[in-house]
Amino acid sequence: MKFLLLRPQAKCHKSSETFSAAGLSAVGVGLLDTETDQRAVSQLSDKVSQLSPGTKVIVTSTVAAELISQSDYNWPSTMQMFAVGSGSGEILADHGFQVLVPKLASTEGLLALNELAKVKEQDVVVIKGQGGREDLLQHLKKRGARVNTWELYRRIRVTNPKSTEDWKQEQIHCIIATSGELIAEAFTQMPNDWLKGIPWIVVSQRTADIATKLGVKRIVISRDASDDSLINCAKQVIESARYLLEH
């Protein structure tokens, strides 16, 4: 079984190699890339110095984690830092941050943390790309938090996406997408009837809802967007397909 792996361009090759090492055939296609907002990054020093004691800081991606780790900003010692997933958490930990990472690497996982349950009248900074994470922002505001967003980069369409290897539609048995933006971009760049007729693996109920609204009928939800979780989910899809063939 061959998988089409839709990930941001910078992660395609590594993820494809990880799948291959696990004995799975996957071709990576980077439909989206990121572009740093240099003006926003230049303002980080001032913003960090103005953080109030006890501020909770949420880092939503590896890109955001890398950008805030590039310089020695004067972070308050009393702040609490959170990362959505293990990838961003490892980057931050490698740069000396004490960081909390939810077991479930998603917005839902973050919101389930006890440390984010009671945030009424507390300052919460969400460090992210432009757009996205609306569910996270809305839930924090509903809980009474004073939410501030620092958008440090933007997602851009890759007009001529390069695949990790040559492929044809008829070779693909399942599509894996790690964000709602990638799902939407696939429906912009690829034949919609083909996309609707093939099974998908997505990374949350929110992304499953996006795929469903676009007409996808067969969807499996991975635990999170990490390569390990996606590989485990892909293996389950293969086993299910084998079972149906045998029975």
PDB file of C-alpha atoms in Angstrom, residues 112-226:
ATOM      1  CA  ALA A 112      -7.351  19.363  28.557  1.00  0.00           C
ATOM      2  CA  LEU A 113      -4.276  20.305  30.605  1.00  0.00           C
ATOM      3  CA  ASN A 114      -5.046  21.233  34.214  1.00  0.00           C
ATOM      4  CA  GLU A 115      -2.669  24.194  33.902  1.00  0.00           C
ATOM      5  CA  LEU A 116      -4.907  25.740  31.226  1.00  0.00           C
ATOM      6  CA  ALA A 117      -8.244  24.854  32.803  1.00  0.00           C
ATOM      7  CA  LYS A 118      -8.478  27.922  35.052  1.00  0.00           C
ATOM      8  CA  VAL A 119      -7.176  30.963  33.191  1.00  0.00           C
ATOM      9  CA  LYS A 120      -9.802  33.549  34.103  1.00  0.00           C
ATOM     10  CA  GLU A 121      -8.250  37.046  34.088  1.00  0.00           C
ATOM     11  CA  GLN A 122      -4.836  35.534  33.314  1.00  0.00           C
ATOM     12  CA  ASP A 123      -2.549  36.589  30.459  1.00  0.00           C
ATOM     13  CA  VAL A 124      -2.067  33.970  27.738  1.00  0.00           C
ATOM     14  CA  VAL A 125       0.171  34.519  24.715  1.00  0.00           C
ATOM     15  CA  VAL A 126      -0.320  32.224  21.712  1.00  0.00           C
ATOM     16  CA  ILE A 127       2.683  32.162  19.358  1.00  0.00           C
ATOM     17  CA  LYS A 128       1.641  30.971  15.913  1.00  0.00           C
ATOM     18  CA  GLY A 129       1.476  31.572  12.184  1.00  0.00           C
ATOM     19  CA  GLN A 130      -1.014  33.888  10.546  1.00  0.00           C
ATOM     20  CA  GLY A 131      -4.507  32.400  10.720  1.00  0.00           C
ATOM     21  CA  GLY A 132      -5.435  29.073  12.261  1.00  0.00           C
ATOM     22  CA  ARG A 133      -5.841  27.860  15.854  1.00  0.00           C
ATOM     23  CA  GLU A 134      -9.183  29.653  16.096  1.00  0.00           C
ATOM     24  CA  ASP A 135     -10.616  26.907  18.320  1.00  0.00           C
ATOM     25  CA  LEU A 136      -7.769  27.344  20.785  1.00  0.00           C
ATOM     26  CA  LEU A 137      -8.180  31.117  20.916  1.00  0.00           C
ATOM     27  CA  GLN A 138     -11.956  30.942  21.312  1.00  0.00           C
ATOM     28  CA  HIS A 139     -11.842  28.377  24.113  1.00  0.00           C
ATOM     29  CA  LEU A 140      -9.212  30.335  26.041  1.00  0.00           C
ATOM     30  CA  LYS A 141     -11.299  33.492  25.735  1.00  0.00           C
ATOM     31  CA  LYS A 142     -14.414  31.614  26.881  1.00  0.00           C
ATOM     32  CA  ARG A 143     -12.452  30.568  29.955  1.00  0.00           C
ATOM     33  CA  GLY A 144     -11.848  34.235  30.706  1.00  0.00           C
ATOM     34  CA  ALA A 145      -8.202  34.517  29.632  1.00  0.00           C
ATOM     35  CA  ARG A 146      -6.685  37.727  28.291  1.00  0.00           C
ATOM     36  CA  VAL A 147      -5.409  36.293  25.013  1.00  0.00           C
ATOM     37  CA  ASN A 148      -2.707  37.913  22.905  1.00  0.00           C
ATOM     38  CA  THR A 149      -1.468  36.373  19.640  1.00  0.00           C
ATOM     39  CA  TRP A 150       2.026  36.735  18.236  1.00  0.00           C
ATOM     40  CA  GLU A 151       1.947  35.752  14.569  1.00  0.00           C
ATOM     41  CA  LEU A 152       5.546  35.219  13.460  1.00  0.00           C
ATOM     42  CA  TYR A 153       5.159  33.625  10.036  1.00  0.00           C
ATOM     43  CA  ARG A 154       2.724  33.027   7.219  1.00  0.00           C
ATOM     44  CA  ARG A 155       1.881  29.944   5.196  1.00  0.00           C
ATOM     45  CA  ILE A 156       2.404  30.288   1.456  1.00  0.00           C
ATOM     46  CA  ARG A 157       1.297  28.104  -1.404  1.00  0.00           C
ATOM     47  CA  VAL A 158       3.993  26.156  -3.218  1.00  0.00           C
ATOM     48  CA  THR A 159       3.080  26.732  -6.847  1.00  0.00           C
ATOM     49  CA  ASN A 160       5.251  23.897  -8.160  1.00  0.00           C
ATOM     50  CA  PRO A 161       5.369  21.384  -5.305  1.00  0.00           C
ATOM     51  CA  LYS A 162       8.174  18.847  -5.613  1.00  0.00           C
ATOM     52  CA  SER A 163       7.468  15.259  -4.598  1.00  0.00           C
ATOM     53  CA  THR A 164       9.978  13.091  -2.788  1.00  0.00           C
ATOM     54  CA  GLU A 165       9.585  10.660  -5.707  1.00  0.00           C
ATOM     55  CA  ASP A 166       7.605  10.362  -8.929  1.00  0.00           C
ATOM     56  CA  TRP A 167       4.076   9.051  -8.481  1.00  0.00           C
ATOM     57  CA  LYS A 168       0.739   8.558 -10.228  1.00  0.00           C
ATOM     58  CA  GLN A 169      -2.747   8.767  -8.788  1.00  0.00           C
ATOM     59  CA  GLU A 170      -3.453   5.086  -9.408  1.00  0.00           C
ATOM     60  CA  GLN A 171      -0.467   4.137  -7.222  1.00  0.00           C
ATOM     61  CA  ILE A 172      -1.869   5.879  -4.142  1.00  0.00           C
ATOM     62  CA  HIS A 173      -4.091   3.921  -1.754  1.00  0.00           C
ATOM     63  CA  CYS A 174      -4.434   6.470   1.073  1.00  0.00           C
ATOM     64  CA  ILE A 175      -3.742  10.182   1.646  1.00  0.00           C
ATOM     65  CA  ILE A 176      -2.286  11.532   4.890  1.00  0.00           C
ATOM     66  CA  ALA A 177      -2.697  15.250   5.711  1.00  0.00           C
ATOM     67  CA  THR A 178      -1.382  16.946   8.850  1.00  0.00           C
ATOM     68  CA  SER A 179      -3.431  20.166   8.808  1.00  0.00           C
ATOM     69  CA  GLY A 180      -6.693  21.637   7.612  1.00  0.00           C
ATOM     70  CA  GLU A 181      -4.772  24.079   5.425  1.00  0.00           C
ATOM     71  CA  LEU A 182      -3.086  21.198   3.595  1.00  0.00           C
ATOM     72  CA  ILE A 183      -6.421  19.458   3.042  1.00  0.00           C
ATOM     73  CA  ALA A 184      -7.907  22.627   1.560  1.00  0.00           C
ATOM     74  CA  GLU A 185      -4.820  23.180  -0.609  1.00  0.00           C
ATOM     75  CA  ALA A 186      -5.006  19.632  -1.947  1.00  0.00           C
ATOM     76  CA  PHE A 187      -8.549  20.325  -3.128  1.00  0.00           C
ATOM     77  CA  THR A 188      -7.233  23.441  -4.876  1.00  0.00           C
ATOM     78  CA  GLN A 189      -4.343  21.729  -6.659  1.00  0.00           C
ATOM     79  CA  MET A 190      -5.513  18.135  -7.256  1.00  0.00           C
ATOM     80  CA  PRO A 191      -8.532  16.477  -8.941  1.00  0.00           C
ATOM     81  CA  ASN A 192     -11.389  16.691  -6.467  1.00  0.00           C
ATOM     82  CA  ASP A 193     -13.186  13.497  -7.553  1.00  0.00           C
ATOM     83  CA  TRP A 194     -10.010  11.487  -6.931  1.00  0.00           C
ATOM     84  CA  LEU A 195      -9.482  13.116  -3.516  1.00  0.00           C
ATOM     85  CA  LYS A 196     -13.064  12.345  -2.486  1.00  0.00           C
ATOM     86  CA  GLY A 197     -12.847   8.707  -3.532  1.00  0.00           C
ATOM     87  CA  ILE A 198      -9.732   7.695  -1.618  1.00  0.00           C
ATOM     88  CA  PRO A 199      -9.266   7.005   2.130  1.00  0.00           C
ATOM     89  CA  TRP A 200      -7.612   9.704   4.238  1.00  0.00           C
ATOM     90  CA  ILE A 201      -5.700   9.811   7.499  1.00  0.00           C
ATOM     91  CA  VAL A 202      -6.014  13.154   9.320  1.00  0.00           C
ATOM     92  CA  VAL A 203      -4.778  14.346  12.700  1.00  0.00           C
ATOM     93  CA  SER A 204      -7.816  15.562  14.661  1.00  0.00           C
ATOM     94  CA  GLN A 205     -11.603  15.718  14.670  1.00  0.00           C
ATOM     95  CA  ARG A 206     -11.317  19.297  13.415  1.00  0.00           C
ATOM     96  CA  THR A 207      -9.329  18.248  10.345  1.00  0.00           C
ATOM     97  CA  ALA A 208     -11.703  15.316   9.824  1.00  0.00           C
ATOM     98  CA  ASP A 209     -14.605  17.789   9.766  1.00  0.00           C
ATOM     99  CA  ILE A 210     -12.786  19.882   7.130  1.00  0.00           C
ATOM    100  CA  ALA A 211     -12.217  16.813   4.946  1.00  0.00           C
ATOM    101  CA  THR A 212     -15.827  15.697   5.379  1.00  0.00           C
ATOM    102  CA  LYS A 213     -17.162  19.107   4.286  1.00  0.00           C
ATOM    103  CA  LEU A 214     -15.028  18.838   1.147  1.00  0.00           C
ATOM    104  CA  GLY A 215     -16.612  15.485   0.308  1.00  0.00           C
ATOM    105  CA  VAL A 216     -14.183  12.900   1.705  1.00  0.00           C
ATOM    106  CA  LYS A 217     -16.091   9.788   2.810  1.00  0.00           C
ATOM    107  CA  ARG A 218     -13.474   7.471   4.352  1.00  0.00           C
ATOM    108  CA  ILE A 219     -11.474   9.087   7.152  1.00  0.00           C
ATOM    109  CA  VAL A 220      -9.273   7.705   9.929  1.00  0.00           C
ATOM    110  CA  ILE A 221      -8.052  10.017  12.700  1.00  0.00           C
ATOM    111  CA  SER A 222      -4.463   9.680  13.923  1.00  0.00           C
ATOM    112  CA  ARG A 223      -3.601  10.339  17.564  1.00  0.00           C
ATOM    113  CA  ASP A 224      -1.581  13.392  16.466  1.00  0.00           C
ATOM    114  CA  ALA A 225       0.609  14.744  13.656  1.00  0.00           C
ATOM    115  CA  SER A 226       3.885  13.128  14.733  1.00  0.00           C
TER     116      SER A 226
END
